[in-house]
Coordinates of C-alpha atoms in Angstrom, one line a residue:
M1 CA -38.2 4.7 15.5
I2 CA -37.9 3.0 12.1
Q3 CA -39.5 6.1 10.5
R4 CA -36.2 7.9 10.7
I5 CA -33.7 7.3 7.9
Q6 CA -30.9 6.8 10.4
S7 CA -32.8 3.9 12.0
L8 CA -32.9 2.3 8.6
Y9 CA -29.1 2.8 8.1
L10 CA -28.5 1.3 11.6
L11 CA -30.6 -1.7 10.7
L12 CA -28.8 -2.2 7.4
A13 CA -25.5 -1.9 9.3
A14 CA -26.5 -4.6 11.7
G15 CA -27.5 -6.8 8.7
A16 CA -24.1 -6.2 7.0
G17 CA -22.4 -7.0 10.3
A18 CA -24.3 -10.3 10.6
A19 CA -23.4 -11.1 7.0
T20 CA -19.8 -10.5 7.7
L21 CA -20.0 -12.7 10.7
S22 CA -21.6 -15.6 8.9
F23 CA -19.8 -15.8 5.5
D24 CA -16.1 -16.6 4.6
L25 CA -13.7 -13.7 4.5
W26 CA -10.8 -15.4 2.7
K27 CA -10.4 -18.7 0.8
A28 CA -7.2 -20.3 -0.4
K29 CA -6.6 -23.3 -2.5
L30 CA -3.6 -25.2 -1.4
S31 CA -1.0 -27.3 -3.3
N32 CA -2.4 -30.5 -1.9
G33 CA -5.8 -29.8 -3.4
T34 CA -7.6 -28.8 -0.2
V35 CA -9.3 -25.5 0.3
T36 CA -8.9 -23.5 3.5
A37 CA -11.1 -20.6 4.6
V38 CA -11.1 -17.9 7.2
N39 CA -14.3 -16.5 8.6
A40 CA -15.1 -14.2 11.5
S41 CA -16.4 -17.0 13.7
S42 CA -13.1 -18.9 13.4
N43 CA -11.3 -16.3 15.5
Y44 CA -12.6 -15.5 19.0
L45 CA -11.6 -11.8 19.1
L46 CA -13.0 -11.1 15.6
F47 CA -16.2 -12.9 16.5
V48 CA -16.6 -10.8 19.7
L49 CA -15.8 -7.6 17.7
Y50 CA -18.5 -8.3 15.1
V51 CA -21.1 -9.3 17.8
I52 CA -20.4 -6.0 19.6
I53 CA -20.8 -4.1 16.3
I54 CA -24.1 -5.8 15.6
L55 CA -25.4 -5.2 19.1
L56 CA -24.4 -1.6 19.2
A57 CA -26.2 -0.9 15.9
V58 CA -29.4 -2.6 17.2
V59 CA -29.2 -0.8 20.5
C60 CA -28.7 2.5 18.8
I61 CA -32.0 2.0 16.9
F62 CA -33.9 2.0 20.2
L63 CA -32.1 5.1 21.6
F64 CA -34.1 7.5 19.4
K65 CA -35.2 9.6 22.3
K66 CA -31.6 10.1 23.5
R67 CA -30.0 11.5 20.3
K68 CA -26.7 12.6 21.9
L69 CA -26.1 9.1 23.3
Q70 CA -27.2 7.5 20.0
F71 CA -24.7 9.7 18.1
R72 CA -21.8 8.9 20.5
L73 CA -22.5 5.2 20.3
T74 CA -22.7 5.3 16.5
I75 CA -19.3 7.1 16.3
F76 CA -17.9 4.5 18.8
N77 CA -19.3 1.8 16.6
I78 CA -17.5 3.2 13.6
L79 CA -14.2 3.0 15.6
F80 CA -15.1 -0.7 16.4
V81 CA -15.6 -1.4 12.7
F82 CA -12.2 0.1 11.8
A83 CA -10.6 -2.1 14.5
A84 CA -12.4 -5.2 13.3
L85 CA -11.4 -4.4 9.7
G86 CA -7.7 -4.1 10.6
Y87 CA -7.8 -7.2 12.8
Q88 CA -9.6 -9.1 10.1
Y89 CA -6.8 -8.5 7.6
Y90 CA -4.2 -9.3 10.3
V91 CA -5.9 -12.7 10.9
V92 CA -5.9 -13.5 7.2
Q93 CA -2.2 -12.6 6.9
Q94 CA -1.4 -14.7 9.9
T95 CA -3.2 -17.6 8.4
A96 CA -1.3 -17.3 5.2
N97 CA 2.0 -17.0 7.0
K98 CA 1.1 -20.1 9.1
L99 CA 0.4 -22.1 6.0
A100 CA 3.6 -21.0 4.4
A101 CA 5.6 -21.8 7.5
G102 CA 4.2 -25.3 7.5
G103 CA 5.6 -25.9 4.1
I104 CA 2.2 -25.7 2.4
T105 CA 2.1 -23.8 -0.9
I106 CA -0.9 -21.6 -1.6
T107 CA -1.8 -22.0 -5.3
S108 CA -4.5 -19.4 -5.3
A109 CA -6.2 -17.2 -2.7
S110 CA -8.8 -14.5 -2.8
Y111 CA -10.8 -12.3 -0.4
Q112 CA -14.5 -13.0 -0.5
V113 CA -17.3 -10.5 -0.7
A114 CA -17.9 -10.6 3.1
S115 CA -14.4 -9.2 3.7
F116 CA -15.5 -5.9 2.0
L117 CA -18.7 -5.5 4.0
P118 CA -17.0 -3.6 6.8
V119 CA -16.4 -0.8 4.4
L120 CA -20.2 -0.7 3.7
L121 CA -20.7 -0.9 7.4
I122 CA -18.6 2.2 7.9
V123 CA -20.5 4.1 5.2
L124 CA -23.9 3.1 6.7
L125 CA -22.9 4.1 10.2
F126 CA -21.5 7.4 9.0
M127 CA -24.7 8.1 7.2
A128 CA -26.7 7.2 10.4
A129 CA -24.5 9.5 12.5
R130 CA -25.0 12.3 10.0
G131 CA -28.8 11.8 10.2
I132 CA -28.7 11.8 14.0
Y133 CA -26.7 15.0 14.0
K134 CA -29.2 16.7 11.6
D135 CA -32.1 15.6 13.9
E136 CA -30.3 17.1 16.9
K137 CA -29.6 20.3 15.1
L138 CA -33.3 20.5 14.0
I139 CA -34.5 20.0 17.5
K140 CA -32.2 22.7 18.9
S141 CA -33.3 25.2 16.3
L142 CA -37.0 24.4 17.1
D143 CA -36.3 24.9 20.8
R144 CA -34.7 28.2 20.0
L145 CA -37.9 29.4 18.3
R146 CA -40.1 28.8 21.3

């Protein structure tokens, strides 16, 4: 189970998803001196997306005997990460627009490290999918030799 490299990639992906879920994605310093932040748990849909991403990665670790299903779920998880990444930046833009519409000036704003973790998540899930595909190919070639 954990002996396979793709299981390690899936475990790291789950950890990156948990880090994205728990840290701030965007911080802005406002003209009145306060600081506002956006994190994944402040938006319900974003929170649900990241929980699904984490759970899918953990479930895929234990599907090592069903490689085809494991591969499909990993690819499906990559699509979820793309959706979460796009929605994450939409939420940040909406927050900035809401502040501007309220007459509050943003003096400085920056994306935090956690907002770039979904890119790492995509890379880790892609490497896991590639490892699962190689395992499936190896098993098929061994079956052909029998």
